[in-house]
Amino acid sequence: MAKDYYATLGVDKSASKDEIKKAFRKLAHEHHPDKGGDEQKFKEANEAYQVLSDETKKQQYDQYGQTFDGAGGGGFPGGGFSGQGMNFEDLGDIFGNMFGGGFSSGFGGGGGRRAEKGSDVAVDVKLSFKESVFGVEKEINVTKNNTCERCAGTGGEPGVSMTTCKGCDGQGMKTTVQRTILGNMQARVACEECHGNGEIPEKKCTTCNGEGLEYGRKTLRVDIPPGVEDGMKIRVRGEGESIGVRGQKGDLYLILHVDVDPRFERDGDKIYVEKKIGFTQAALGDEVEVDTVDGKVKLKIPAGTQSGDKLRMKGKGVSMGRGRGDQIVIIKVVTPKKLGRKERKLMEELDLKE
Ligand SMILES: [Zn+2]
Ligand SMILES: [Zn+2]
């Protein structure tokens, strides 16, 4: 359930920063819980604004909004409501789906012939810093209920004919009545005779014994796009639990964990690095080698560089949709701790004072 942040704020995709701000203020005013407003709507507006008001997050959202499950302001680290806890709420969403998904439609006697969707599955995926910058194809192993390959989930041996299940009249579901403290509750459960398929094969599939499912490890290859960040989640549709031929498969969520690289610090599409240079290099200028995610790259140090100066390396940052950002090199001028006799003499002759 990807969220449309633009719709939440009621603005156009081309809305300016000011228009977004204005729209949010209006909604915040309207829905503020302290003023008796709708807290849920307030949260939603806030979440949308956190993303759309931040250049980097907005870019990311514009690019990945549909891929990264919107369940997440939390897809964007720190982008959540009030800056914390959002990731947990998010996970709550996911786990809610995981454990509730298959059951919800079977309850309350709706028209569905069976539980419609398998459970969602979440998998942790580790990425190196470099992989997060450039994107990578990852092999993911998930152990879960898969649709049986031999019978394609029908539960029948290939080629045999199927007859309507008498147990459920082909519905796949049966209504049962359970006594609870609230009175009799109706629940619809999958028919045991046909495993919810509504049909019974002449001969059961020998691999799955007619269940249409095969529990086991499935390997798939997933493209992680460039520019992802630690904590982001990617939804892979239809790669969650299967519940046989009639139902829809659950989704697979990849929860990304990006390793720290002590050389690099990232902020949106920028990468920050520190570079130590000597006293003389700073004063006279030089050409030095600097670590980038592309390997070592030469950088010109202008004469008269100060400690703390920031030098820009164009296009050595992270791509977040519109070409790569820049790398910012923070220069640290190192003052020698020990001087030889000759060096000392030369320094004294220079007599550099402010
Ligand atoms: Zn049946
Ligand atoms: Zn089978």
Coordinates of C-alpha atoms and ligand atoms in Angstrom, one line a residue:
M1 CA 0.0 0.0 0.0
A2 CA 2.2 2.7 -1.3
K3 CA 1.2 6.1 0.0
D4 CA 0.7 9.1 -2.2
Y5 CA 2.2 11.9 -0.1
Y6 CA 1.2 14.4 -2.7
A7 CA -2.5 13.3 -2.4
T8 CA -2.2 13.3 1.4
L9 CA -1.2 17.0 1.3
G10 CA -3.6 17.7 -1.6
V11 CA -0.9 19.2 -3.7
D12 CA 0.3 18.7 -7.3
K13 CA 3.5 16.8 -8.0
S14 CA 4.9 20.0 -9.4
A15 CA 4.0 22.0 -6.2
S16 CA 6.7 24.3 -5.0
K17 CA 8.3 24.2 -1.6
D18 CA 6.1 27.0 -0.4
E19 CA 2.9 25.4 -1.7
I20 CA 3.8 22.2 0.1
K21 CA 4.5 24.0 3.3
K22 CA 1.3 26.0 3.0
A23 CA -0.7 22.8 2.4
F24 CA 0.8 21.1 5.4
R25 CA 0.3 24.0 7.7
K26 CA -3.4 24.1 6.7
L27 CA -3.8 20.4 7.4
A28 CA -1.8 20.5 10.6
H29 CA -4.0 23.2 11.8
E30 CA -7.2 21.4 10.8
H31 CA -6.2 18.0 12.3
H32 CA -4.0 18.9 15.3
P33 CA -4.9 16.4 18.0
D34 CA -4.5 19.1 20.7
K35 CA -7.3 20.9 19.1
G36 CA -9.6 17.9 18.9
G37 CA -8.5 17.0 15.3
D38 CA -8.0 13.6 13.8
E39 CA -4.7 12.3 15.1
Q40 CA -4.3 9.8 12.3
K41 CA -4.8 12.4 9.6
F42 CA -2.4 14.7 11.5
K43 CA 0.2 11.9 11.5
E44 CA -0.3 11.2 7.8
A45 CA 0.1 14.9 6.9
N46 CA 3.2 15.1 9.1
E47 CA 4.7 12.0 7.5
A48 CA 4.1 13.3 4.0
Y49 CA 5.5 16.7 4.9
Q50 CA 8.7 15.2 6.4
V51 CA 9.4 13.6 3.1
L52 CA 8.2 16.2 0.6
S53 CA 9.8 19.1 2.5
D54 CA 13.2 17.5 2.4
E55 CA 14.9 17.8 -0.9
T56 CA 16.8 14.5 -0.6
K57 CA 13.9 12.5 0.7
K58 CA 11.5 14.0 -1.9
Q59 CA 13.9 13.0 -4.7
Q60 CA 14.0 9.5 -3.3
Y61 CA 10.3 9.4 -2.9
D62 CA 9.7 10.6 -6.4
Q63 CA 12.1 7.9 -7.7
Y64 CA 11.3 5.0 -5.5
G65 CA 7.9 5.9 -4.1
Q66 CA 6.2 3.0 -5.8
T67 CA 9.0 0.4 -5.2
F68 CA 9.8 1.1 -1.7
D69 CA 6.6 0.4 0.2
G70 CA 5.2 3.6 1.3
A71 CA 4.2 1.9 4.5
G72 CA 7.1 3.7 5.3
G73 CA 7.8 7.3 6.0
G74 CA 10.2 4.9 7.7
G75 CA 11.5 3.7 4.3
F76 CA 13.4 6.9 4.6
P77 CA 15.5 6.9 7.8
G78 CA 14.6 9.6 10.2
G79 CA 11.7 10.6 8.0
G80 CA 9.1 9.5 10.3
F81 CA 6.7 11.3 12.5
S82 CA 8.4 13.1 15.4
G83 CA 11.7 11.7 14.2
Q84 CA 11.7 8.5 16.2
G85 CA 9.8 5.3 16.6
M86 CA 8.6 5.4 13.0
N87 CA 10.6 2.4 12.0
F88 CA 9.0 0.4 14.7
E89 CA 5.6 1.5 13.7
D90 CA 6.5 0.5 10.3
L91 CA 7.6 -2.9 11.2
G92 CA 4.4 -3.1 13.1
D93 CA 2.6 -2.6 9.8
I94 CA 4.6 -5.3 8.1
F95 CA 4.3 -7.8 10.9
G96 CA 0.6 -7.0 11.1
N97 CA 0.3 -8.0 7.5
M98 CA 2.5 -11.0 8.0
F99 CA 0.4 -12.5 10.7
G100 CA -3.0 -11.1 9.8
G101 CA -3.0 -11.1 6.1
G102 CA -4.1 -14.7 5.4
F103 CA -6.8 -14.7 8.0
S104 CA -8.6 -11.4 7.7
S105 CA -10.7 -12.3 4.7
G106 CA -11.6 -15.6 6.2
F107 CA -13.3 -14.0 9.1
G108 CA -16.8 -12.5 9.2
G109 CA -18.2 -14.5 6.4
G110 CA -17.3 -12.3 3.4
G111 CA -18.0 -13.4 0.0
G112 CA -14.4 -14.7 -0.7
R113 CA -14.2 -18.4 -1.4
R114 CA -11.0 -18.7 0.7
A115 CA -8.3 -16.7 2.4
E116 CA -7.0 -14.7 -0.4
K117 CA -3.5 -13.8 0.4
G118 CA -0.5 -15.6 1.8
S119 CA 1.5 -14.1 4.6
D120 CA 4.2 -11.5 3.9
V121 CA 7.8 -12.5 4.7
A122 CA 10.6 -10.2 5.8
V123 CA 14.3 -10.9 5.1
D124 CA 17.3 -8.9 6.3
V125 CA 19.7 -8.0 3.5
K126 CA 23.3 -6.8 4.2
L127 CA 24.9 -4.4 1.8
S128 CA 28.4 -2.9 1.7
F129 CA 28.5 0.9 1.6
K130 CA 29.6 0.7 -2.1
E131 CA 26.7 -1.6 -3.0
S132 CA 24.3 0.8 -1.4
V133 CA 25.7 3.6 -3.7
F134 CA 25.8 1.7 -6.9
G135 CA 23.0 -0.9 -6.5
V136 CA 23.6 -4.6 -6.7
E137 CA 22.0 -7.8 -7.6
K138 CA 21.6 -10.0 -4.5
E139 CA 20.8 -13.6 -4.1
I140 CA 18.1 -14.0 -1.5
N141 CA 17.2 -17.3 0.2
V142 CA 13.8 -17.5 1.7
T143 CA 12.4 -20.6 3.4
K144 CA 8.6 -20.6 3.1
N145 CA 5.6 -22.2 1.6
N146 CA 6.0 -22.1 -2.1
T147 CA 3.5 -23.1 -4.8
C148 CA 4.2 -26.8 -5.6
E149 CA 6.0 -26.9 -8.9
R150 CA 4.8 -30.4 -9.9
C151 CA 1.1 -29.5 -9.8
A152 CA 1.3 -25.7 -10.0
G153 CA -0.6 -25.6 -6.8
T154 CA -3.7 -27.5 -8.0
G155 CA -2.9 -30.5 -5.8
G156 CA -3.5 -32.9 -8.6
E157 CA -1.0 -35.1 -10.5
P158 CA -0.2 -33.4 -13.8
G159 CA -2.9 -34.3 -16.4
V160 CA -5.5 -35.7 -14.1
S161 CA -9.1 -34.3 -14.1
M162 CA -10.5 -32.3 -11.2
T163 CA -14.0 -32.7 -9.7
T164 CA -15.9 -30.1 -7.6
C165 CA -15.3 -30.7 -3.9
K166 CA -18.4 -32.0 -2.2
G167 CA -17.2 -30.9 1.2
C168 CA -17.5 -27.2 0.4
D169 CA -19.6 -27.3 -2.8
G170 CA -16.6 -25.9 -4.7
Q171 CA -16.4 -22.9 -2.4
G172 CA -13.0 -23.8 -0.9
M173 CA -14.2 -22.3 2.3
K174 CA -16.6 -23.6 5.0
T175 CA -18.4 -21.5 7.6
T176 CA -18.0 -22.7 11.1
V177 CA -19.7 -21.3 14.2
Q178 CA -17.6 -20.8 17.3
R179 CA -18.9 -20.1 20.7
T180 CA -17.2 -17.2 22.4
I181 CA -17.9 -15.0 25.3
L182 CA -19.3 -12.5 22.9
G183 CA -21.8 -15.0 21.6
N184 CA -21.6 -17.2 18.5
M185 CA -19.0 -16.0 16.0
Q186 CA -19.0 -17.2 12.4
A187 CA -15.7 -17.9 10.9
R188 CA -14.9 -19.1 7.4
V189 CA -12.0 -21.5 7.2
A190 CA -10.4 -23.3 4.4
C191 CA -12.0 -26.6 3.5
E192 CA -9.9 -29.5 4.7
E193 CA -11.0 -31.9 2.0
C194 CA -9.8 -29.8 -0.9
H195 CA -7.3 -27.6 1.0
G196 CA -9.3 -24.6 -0.1
N197 CA -9.0 -25.3 -3.8
G198 CA -12.7 -26.1 -4.3
E199 CA -11.7 -29.0 -6.5
I200 CA -10.4 -32.4 -5.8
P201 CA -8.1 -34.1 -8.2
E202 CA -8.6 -37.7 -9.4
K203 CA -5.1 -38.4 -8.1
K204 CA -3.3 -36.3 -5.6
C205 CA 0.0 -34.8 -6.5
T206 CA 2.8 -37.0 -5.2
T207 CA 5.0 -34.2 -4.3
C208 CA 2.7 -32.1 -2.1
N209 CA 0.1 -34.8 -1.2
G210 CA -2.6 -32.6 -2.7
E211 CA -1.9 -29.5 -0.6
G212 CA -0.5 -27.5 -3.6
L213 CA 2.3 -26.3 -1.5
E214 CA 5.9 -27.2 -1.0
Y215 CA 7.7 -25.9 2.0
G216 CA 11.3 -25.2 1.3
R217 CA 14.1 -22.8 0.4
K218 CA 13.6 -20.7 -2.6
T219 CA 16.4 -18.7 -4.1
L220 CA 15.7 -15.5 -6.0
R221 CA 17.8 -12.8 -7.4
V222 CA 16.8 -9.2 -6.6
D223 CA 18.0 -6.0 -8.0
I224 CA 18.8 -3.5 -5.3
P225 CA 18.6 0.0 -6.9
P226 CA 21.4 2.5 -6.5
G227 CA 21.2 5.1 -3.7
V228 CA 19.4 3.0 -1.0
E229 CA 20.1 3.7 2.6
D230 CA 20.3 1.7 5.8
G231 CA 16.9 0.8 7.2
M232 CA 15.0 1.0 3.9
K233 CA 12.6 -1.7 2.9
I234 CA 12.0 -3.0 -0.6
R235 CA 8.8 -4.9 -1.4
V236 CA 9.0 -7.7 -3.9
R237 CA 5.5 -8.5 -4.8
G238 CA 4.3 -12.1 -4.9
E239 CA 7.5 -13.6 -3.3
G240 CA 6.0 -14.2 0.2
E241 CA 4.1 -17.3 1.3
S242 CA 1.9 -19.1 -1.2
I243 CA -1.4 -20.6 -0.1
G244 CA -2.0 -22.7 -3.2
V245 CA -3.4 -22.2 -6.6
R246 CA -6.4 -19.9 -5.8
G247 CA -4.9 -17.5 -3.4
Q248 CA -2.7 -14.6 -4.0
K249 CA 0.9 -14.9 -2.8
G250 CA 2.1 -12.7 0.0
D251 CA 4.9 -10.2 -0.5
L252 CA 8.6 -10.4 0.4
Y253 CA 10.1 -7.4 2.2
L254 CA 13.8 -6.9 2.1
I255 CA 15.0 -4.9 5.0
L256 CA 18.3 -3.3 4.1
H257 CA 21.3 -3.0 6.4
V258 CA 24.2 -1.0 5.0
D259 CA 27.6 -1.6 6.5
V260 CA 29.5 1.4 7.8
D261 CA 32.6 2.4 5.8
P262 CA 34.8 4.4 8.1
R263 CA 36.2 6.4 5.2
F264 CA 32.8 7.7 4.0
E265 CA 29.9 9.5 5.5
R266 CA 26.8 9.9 3.5
D267 CA 24.1 12.6 3.6
G268 CA 21.5 12.2 0.8
D269 CA 23.3 12.2 -2.5
K270 CA 26.5 13.6 -1.0
I271 CA 29.5 11.7 0.4
Y272 CA 31.8 13.3 2.9
V273 CA 35.4 12.3 3.4
E274 CA 38.2 13.7 5.4
K275 CA 41.6 14.3 3.9
K276 CA 44.8 15.1 5.9
I277 CA 47.4 17.2 4.2
G278 CA 50.7 18.6 5.4
F279 CA 51.4 22.1 6.3
T280 CA 53.5 22.8 3.1
Q281 CA 50.9 21.2 0.9
A282 CA 48.3 23.5 2.3
A283 CA 50.4 26.6 1.9
L284 CA 51.8 25.8 -1.6
G285 CA 49.1 23.7 -3.1
D286 CA 49.5 20.1 -4.3
E287 CA 47.8 17.2 -6.0
V288 CA 46.7 14.4 -3.7
E289 CA 44.9 11.1 -4.0
V290 CA 41.5 10.9 -2.3
D291 CA 39.4 7.8 -1.6
T292 CA 36.1 7.8 -3.5
V293 CA 33.6 5.0 -4.0
D294 CA 35.1 4.7 -7.5
G295 CA 38.6 4.1 -6.1
K296 CA 41.4 6.6 -5.5
V297 CA 41.0 9.9 -7.5
K298 CA 43.4 12.8 -7.8
L299 CA 42.3 16.1 -6.3
K300 CA 44.0 19.5 -6.7
I301 CA 44.7 21.3 -3.4
P302 CA 44.8 25.0 -4.1
A303 CA 47.6 27.1 -2.5
G304 CA 46.5 28.7 0.7
T305 CA 44.0 25.9 1.7
Q306 CA 42.9 26.1 5.3
S307 CA 42.1 23.4 7.7
G308 CA 38.4 22.7 7.5
D309 CA 38.1 23.9 3.9
K310 CA 35.7 21.9 1.8
L311 CA 36.6 20.8 -1.7
R312 CA 34.1 19.4 -4.0
M313 CA 34.6 16.4 -6.3
K314 CA 31.8 16.5 -8.8
G315 CA 29.8 13.4 -9.5
K316 CA 31.6 11.3 -7.0
G317 CA 28.6 11.0 -4.7
V318 CA 25.4 8.9 -4.8
S319 CA 22.9 8.7 -7.5
M320 CA 19.4 9.2 -6.4
G321 CA 17.7 9.4 -9.7
R322 CA 19.1 12.5 -11.4
G323 CA 22.8 11.7 -11.8
R324 CA 25.3 11.3 -9.1
G325 CA 25.8 13.9 -6.3
D326 CA 29.2 15.2 -5.3
Q327 CA 31.8 14.1 -2.8
I328 CA 32.8 16.8 -0.3
V329 CA 36.4 16.6 0.9
I330 CA 37.0 18.1 4.3
I331 CA 40.6 19.2 4.5
K332 CA 42.5 18.7 7.7
V333 CA 45.9 20.4 7.8
V334 CA 48.2 18.5 10.1
T335 CA 50.8 20.5 12.0
P336 CA 54.0 18.6 12.5
K337 CA 54.5 17.4 16.0
K338 CA 58.3 16.9 15.8
L339 CA 60.8 18.9 13.8
G340 CA 64.3 18.0 12.9
R341 CA 67.0 20.6 13.4
K342 CA 67.0 21.7 9.8
E343 CA 63.3 21.9 9.6
R344 CA 63.2 23.8 12.8
K345 CA 65.7 26.3 11.5
L346 CA 63.7 26.8 8.3
M347 CA 60.5 27.3 10.2
E348 CA 62.2 29.9 12.4
E349 CA 63.4 31.7 9.3
L350 CA 59.9 31.7 7.9
D351 CA 58.6 33.2 11.1
L352 CA 54.9 32.7 10.1
K353 CA 52.8 34.7 12.5
E354 CA 49.3 36.0 12.3
Ligands
ZN1 ZN -13.6 -28.4 -0.3
ZN2 ZN 1.8 -30.7 -5.8

